[in-house]
Short mmCIF file of C-alpha atoms in Angstrom, two decimals:
data_model
loop_
_atom_site.label_atom_id
_atom_site.label_comp_id
_atom_site.label_asym_id
_atom_site.label_seq_id
_atom_site.Cartn_x
_atom_site.Cartn_y
_atom_site.Cartn_z
CA MET G 1 114.24 120.87 82.53
CA THR G 2 117.02 118.59 79.96
CA LYS G 3 114.04 115.49 78.95
CA PRO G 4 116.57 112.73 78.02
CA LEU G 5 113.62 110.31 77.42
CA THR G 6 111.40 112.65 75.37
CA GLY G 7 110.93 110.78 72.13
CA LYS G 8 111.21 106.83 73.66
CA ILE G 9 108.12 104.86 74.18
CA ALA G 10 107.65 102.98 77.31
CA LEU G 11 105.60 99.95 78.51
CA VAL G 12 104.99 100.16 82.77
CA ALA G 13 103.27 96.82 83.19
CA GLY G 14 101.90 96.94 86.38
CA ALA G 15 101.53 100.57 86.64
CA SER G 16 98.44 100.79 89.01
CA ARG G 17 100.66 101.75 92.37
CA GLY G 18 103.09 101.37 94.18
CA ALA G 19 106.17 101.02 92.41
CA GLY G 20 104.99 100.41 88.65
CA ARG G 21 103.21 103.97 89.54
CA GLN G 22 105.86 105.75 90.03
CA ILE G 23 107.99 103.92 87.69
CA ALA G 24 105.52 105.32 84.98
CA VAL G 25 105.52 109.00 86.29
CA GLN G 26 109.39 109.15 86.90
CA LEU G 27 109.86 107.97 83.20
CA GLY G 28 107.36 110.60 82.12
CA ALA G 29 109.25 113.18 84.15
CA ALA G 30 112.12 112.52 81.87
CA GLY G 31 110.13 112.77 78.66
CA ALA G 32 108.68 109.36 77.90
CA THR G 33 105.72 108.11 76.61
CA VAL G 34 104.46 105.94 78.84
CA TYR G 35 101.42 102.84 78.91
CA ALA G 36 100.78 102.07 82.06
CA THR G 37 98.76 98.93 81.86
CA GLY G 38 97.04 97.07 84.42
CA ARG G 39 93.90 95.41 85.93
CA SER G 40 92.53 98.36 87.99
CA SER G 41 90.69 100.75 86.03
CA ARG G 42 88.12 103.26 86.97
CA ALA G 43 85.93 100.88 85.27
CA GLY G 44 86.46 97.91 87.34
CA ARG G 45 88.89 97.26 90.14
CA SER G 46 90.97 93.65 90.43
CA GLU G 47 90.29 90.84 92.57
CA LEU G 48 92.68 93.35 95.38
CA GLY G 49 89.39 96.16 95.88
CA ARG G 50 92.79 98.49 96.12
CA PRO G 51 91.02 102.22 94.86
CA GLU G 52 94.18 103.37 92.88
CA THR G 53 93.51 103.29 88.62
CA ILE G 54 95.92 102.82 85.77
CA GLU G 55 93.84 105.90 84.93
CA GLU G 56 95.62 108.00 87.69
CA THR G 57 98.66 106.99 86.97
CA ALA G 58 98.54 107.49 83.50
CA GLU G 59 97.35 110.89 84.64
CA LEU G 60 100.24 111.43 86.77
CA VAL G 61 102.71 110.67 84.12
CA THR G 62 101.13 113.38 81.91
CA ALA G 63 101.33 115.96 84.42
CA ALA G 64 105.00 115.36 85.49
CA GLY G 65 106.03 115.98 81.71
CA GLY G 66 105.76 112.51 79.97
CA GLU G 67 102.43 111.25 77.83
CA GLY G 68 100.80 108.22 79.62
CA ILE G 69 98.14 106.18 78.10
CA PRO G 70 96.37 103.85 80.09
CA VAL G 71 95.60 100.65 78.96
CA VAL G 72 93.79 97.47 80.59
CA VAL G 73 95.44 94.41 80.66
CA ASP G 74 95.47 91.34 82.32
CA HIS G 75 98.87 89.68 81.62
CA LEU G 76 97.93 86.60 82.00
CA VAL G 77 95.50 86.63 79.05
CA PRO G 78 97.40 86.37 76.06
CA ASP G 79 95.45 87.45 73.66
CA GLN G 80 95.28 90.80 75.67
CA VAL G 81 99.22 91.40 75.97
CA ARG G 82 98.95 90.98 71.91
CA ASP G 83 96.59 93.30 71.14
CA LEU G 84 98.40 95.61 73.72
CA VAL G 85 101.95 95.66 71.88
CA ALA G 86 99.92 95.68 68.60
CA ARG G 87 98.33 98.68 69.54
CA ILE G 88 102.30 100.41 70.55
CA ASP G 89 103.19 98.92 67.23
CA ALA G 90 100.77 100.60 65.30
CA GLU G 91 100.83 103.79 67.47
CA GLN G 92 104.25 104.18 67.98
CA GLY G 93 106.18 101.76 66.05
CA ARG G 94 108.91 101.35 68.48
CA LEU G 95 109.34 99.85 72.03
CA ASP G 96 112.54 101.35 74.40
CA VAL G 97 111.51 100.32 77.19
CA LEU G 98 109.72 97.39 79.23
CA VAL G 99 109.14 97.24 82.85
CA ASN G 100 107.79 93.88 84.35
CA ASP G 101 106.58 95.49 87.38
CA ILE G 102 103.80 92.75 87.67
CA TRP G 103 102.77 91.77 90.89
CA GLY G 104 99.22 91.81 92.86
CA ALA G 105 99.85 88.98 94.89
CA GLU G 106 99.65 90.61 98.35
CA SER G 107 96.75 89.27 99.70
CA LEU G 108 97.95 86.13 98.64
CA VAL G 109 101.06 85.64 100.23
CA THR G 110 101.38 83.20 103.64
CA TRP G 111 104.22 83.69 105.99
CA HIS G 112 106.88 81.71 107.76
CA LYS G 113 104.91 78.07 107.15
CA PRO G 114 105.93 74.95 105.45
CA VAL G 115 104.40 74.52 102.17
CA TRP G 116 102.08 71.58 103.87
CA GLU G 117 100.64 74.49 105.70
CA GLN G 118 100.59 76.44 103.00
CA PRO G 119 97.26 76.92 100.48
CA LEU G 120 97.75 75.85 97.18
CA ASP G 121 95.38 77.34 95.57
CA ALA G 122 97.17 80.52 96.84
CA GLY G 123 100.25 79.59 96.67
CA PHE G 124 99.88 78.82 92.47
CA ARG G 125 98.01 81.68 91.85
CA THR G 126 100.82 83.63 93.30
CA LEU G 127 103.59 82.16 90.71
CA ARG G 128 101.35 82.66 87.92
CA LEU G 129 100.87 86.19 89.27
CA ALA G 130 104.55 87.15 89.69
CA ILE G 131 106.45 84.51 87.17
CA ASP G 132 104.17 83.78 84.39
CA THR G 133 103.24 87.23 83.90
CA HIS G 134 106.25 88.73 83.18
CA ILE G 135 106.84 85.76 80.71
CA VAL G 136 104.25 86.19 78.85
CA THR G 137 104.80 90.32 78.41
CA SER G 138 107.84 89.66 77.36
CA HIS G 139 106.92 87.09 74.60
CA TYR G 140 104.79 89.25 72.88
CA ALA G 141 106.77 93.02 73.82
CA LEU G 142 109.94 91.42 72.79
CA PRO G 143 109.93 91.46 69.74
CA LEU G 144 108.70 94.92 69.37
CA LEU G 145 112.26 96.27 71.58
CA ILE G 146 114.16 94.47 69.82
CA ARG G 147 113.71 96.54 66.06
CA ARG G 148 116.37 98.85 67.41
CA PRO G 149 119.33 98.37 69.13
CA GLY G 150 119.45 100.17 72.84
CA GLY G 151 116.33 99.21 74.57
CA LEU G 152 116.24 98.03 77.68
CA VAL G 153 114.06 95.67 80.00
CA VAL G 154 113.97 95.84 83.80
CA GLU G 155 112.65 92.98 85.91
CA ILE G 156 111.39 94.21 89.54
CA GLY G 157 111.64 92.07 92.29
CA ASP G 158 111.97 92.20 95.90
CA GLY G 159 115.26 91.47 96.92
CA THR G 160 118.90 91.33 94.79
CA LYS G 161 120.30 88.08 93.49
CA GLU G 162 122.67 88.15 96.01
CA TYR G 163 120.62 88.82 98.96
CA ASN G 164 117.80 86.09 98.19
CA ASP G 165 120.73 83.53 97.04
CA ALA G 166 121.80 83.69 100.81
CA ASN G 167 118.13 83.71 102.24
CA TYR G 168 114.86 82.19 102.40
CA ARG G 169 111.98 84.93 101.76
CA LEU G 170 109.25 84.10 103.73
CA SER G 171 107.37 80.92 102.33
CA VAL G 172 108.21 78.70 99.60
CA PHE G 173 106.14 80.39 97.16
CA TYR G 174 107.04 83.63 97.85
CA ASP G 175 110.66 82.62 97.69
CA LEU G 176 110.35 80.85 94.05
CA ALA G 177 108.30 84.14 92.55
CA LYS G 178 110.90 86.02 93.69
CA VAL G 179 114.30 84.52 93.02
CA SER G 180 112.51 83.72 89.69
CA VAL G 181 112.02 87.32 88.78
CA ASN G 182 116.21 88.06 88.79
CA ARG G 183 116.34 84.75 86.94
CA LEU G 184 114.37 86.20 84.33
CA ALA G 185 116.20 89.38 83.86
CA GLU G 186 119.44 87.11 83.24
CA SER G 187 117.43 84.62 80.79
CA TRP G 188 116.37 88.21 78.77
CA ALA G 189 120.03 89.32 79.10
CA HIS G 190 121.14 86.57 77.13
CA GLU G 191 118.46 86.65 74.85
CA LEU G 192 118.69 90.29 74.13
CA ALA G 193 122.58 90.92 73.74
CA PRO G 194 122.72 90.00 70.36
CA TYR G 195 120.40 92.28 69.25
CA GLY G 196 121.94 95.36 71.23
CA CYS G 197 119.45 95.72 74.37
CA THR G 198 119.97 95.13 77.68
CA SER G 199 117.97 93.52 80.51
CA VAL G 200 118.42 93.98 84.30
CA ALA G 201 117.01 92.99 87.32
CA LEU G 202 115.71 95.98 89.99
CA THR G 203 114.63 96.00 93.28
CA PRO G 204 113.36 98.51 95.40
CA GLY G 205 114.66 98.86 99.14
CA TRP G 206 111.88 98.91 102.18
CA LEU G 207 108.89 100.39 99.60
CA ARG G 208 106.38 102.93 101.26
CA SER G 209 103.65 101.69 98.81
CA GLU G 210 100.11 102.67 99.24
CA LEU G 211 99.59 99.12 100.95
CA MET G 212 102.64 99.98 103.24
CA LEU G 213 101.77 103.29 104.37
CA GLU G 214 98.12 101.60 104.97
CA HIS G 215 99.40 98.72 107.69
CA PHE G 216 101.63 101.22 109.23
CA GLY G 217 98.17 103.78 109.45
CA VAL G 218 100.47 107.02 108.01
CA THR G 219 100.56 108.88 104.88
CA GLU G 220 103.83 109.89 102.95
CA GLU G 221 103.56 113.27 104.55
CA ASN G 222 103.95 111.75 108.60
CA TRP G 223 105.37 108.17 107.58
CA ARG G 224 108.33 108.83 110.42
CA ASP G 225 105.56 107.92 112.53
CA ALA G 226 106.03 104.47 112.10
CA LEU G 227 109.23 104.53 113.80
CA ALA G 228 107.58 103.86 116.93
CA ARG G 229 106.27 100.75 115.79
CA GLU G 230 108.79 99.45 113.53
CA PRO G 231 112.05 101.29 113.88
CA HIS G 232 114.16 99.86 110.78
CA PHE G 233 111.17 101.66 108.86
CA ALA G 234 113.63 104.68 109.19
CA ILE G 235 115.46 102.59 105.75
CA SER G 236 112.21 103.03 103.91
CA GLU G 237 111.84 105.13 100.35
CA SER G 238 109.60 106.25 98.20
CA PRO G 239 108.24 104.90 94.99
CA ALA G 240 110.26 107.71 93.39
CA PHE G 241 112.84 106.51 94.40
CA VAL G 242 113.06 103.13 92.34
CA GLY G 243 111.32 105.55 89.61
CA ARG G 244 114.05 107.58 89.21
CA ALA G 245 116.48 104.41 89.47
CA VAL G 246 114.86 103.33 86.41
CA ALA G 247 114.45 106.86 84.61
CA ALA G 248 118.54 106.82 84.96
CA LEU G 249 118.96 103.51 83.55
CA ALA G 250 117.08 104.30 80.56
CA ALA G 251 118.79 107.36 79.94
CA ASP G 252 122.36 105.78 80.25
CA GLU G 253 123.76 105.51 77.25
CA ASP G 254 126.02 102.69 78.60
CA ARG G 255 123.51 100.76 79.77
CA ALA G 256 124.45 97.80 78.83
CA ARG G 257 126.78 97.50 81.60
CA TRP G 258 123.77 96.92 83.69
CA ASN G 259 122.90 94.01 81.06
CA GLY G 260 122.32 90.83 83.19
CA ARG G 261 122.58 92.40 86.74
CA SER G 262 120.82 91.95 89.71
CA VAL G 263 120.95 95.74 91.52
CA SER G 264 119.22 97.80 93.69
CA SER G 265 117.82 101.32 93.23
CA GLY G 266 119.79 102.33 96.54
CA GLU G 267 122.89 101.04 94.52
CA LEU G 268 122.01 102.49 91.51
CA ALA G 269 121.90 106.49 93.47
CA GLN G 270 125.24 105.49 94.24
CA VAL G 271 126.01 105.32 90.61
CA TYR G 272 123.64 108.04 89.01
CA GLY G 273 123.50 110.56 91.54
CA PHE G 274 119.60 110.73 91.62
CA THR G 275 117.96 110.90 95.01
CA ASP G 276 114.40 110.20 97.04
CA LEU G 277 111.80 112.79 97.12
CA ASP G 278 113.75 114.41 100.67
CA GLY G 279 116.76 114.42 98.40
CA SER G 280 118.44 111.31 100.53
CA ARG G 281 120.01 108.36 98.99
CA PRO G 282 118.91 105.23 101.03
CA ASP G 283 120.76 101.98 100.44
CA ALA G 284 118.37 99.90 102.17
CA TRP G 285 119.70 96.20 101.44
CA ARG G 286 123.05 96.68 102.67
CA TYR G 287 121.36 98.47 105.77
CA ILE G 288 119.22 95.09 105.95
CA VAL G 289 122.37 93.32 105.55
CA GLU G 290 124.21 95.18 107.90
CA VAL G 291 122.10 95.86 110.49
CA GLN G 292 118.69 94.51 110.25
CA ASP G 293 119.49 91.36 110.22
CA PRO G 294 122.09 90.77 112.72
CA GLY G 295 119.35 92.28 115.10
CA LYS G 296 120.91 95.64 115.38
CA PRO G 297 119.25 99.04 117.38
CA ALA G 298 117.88 100.54 114.45
CA ASP G 299 120.37 103.29 112.99
CA VAL G 300 120.38 104.65 109.33
CA THR G 301 123.20 106.61 109.78
CA GLY G 302 125.51 106.34 106.55
CA TYR G 303 122.98 104.70 105.01
CA ARG G 304 120.74 107.21 103.80
#
């Protein structure tokens, strides 16, 4: 099989689970060497207490055909990120792809309450995890990435810029976090363009992450059983779908056409032709705008 990313070096920051894990795996499937970072390790769990680990992610990357390298990193600690990038430089001498997927604030978000009813400590921790981590990582990693033209930065968020600009997202802290991720991608695009590098904001659709599957009491194999409880879950996608979107961007010699853009996995699937694990191409954000948000009955015909 063709492996277009053979010889390429990627850093997926926040690769323990969900989108980050499968982004790392799909980059590996395309032949890349992937540094998978996060706080959840076999040596100890993060504050979330989730069982998934970066070591498991690295093993999946290698099994897919790449080389997975797990590194325990708290991306809020500058010295740890500095040391991570120094290690990549020493071992590889280059960085071709940086994916900022750090989040880890699921348990902190309070939905649909005004700011005066929001716990400030949890809110500010959300912003630290969602925004500061991405800035710290970019601060240290981008000088290595810009050594060679063609580098790619992908900011993973929730919602396209178009959607987030038009819709309030759950709470002031969540809203600010997700708007900011898209804006960071625009900032990096401005700063990277003179070096021939590209920055893109990418959002998955309704993601069948480990946490979401647990929420509905289903697995990836029987996820459709959740439709009885939430019919619109029919538009959901596996984390591999957004992983394949990142791999397609990284393999595109003309990736600079996306510089500064905010796109979805469904949109990129239409351009690059990749599919989800079941062979479909779910276009979640178009569905959300045209079907779910207007309150129409769930019907994914024409959307996947």
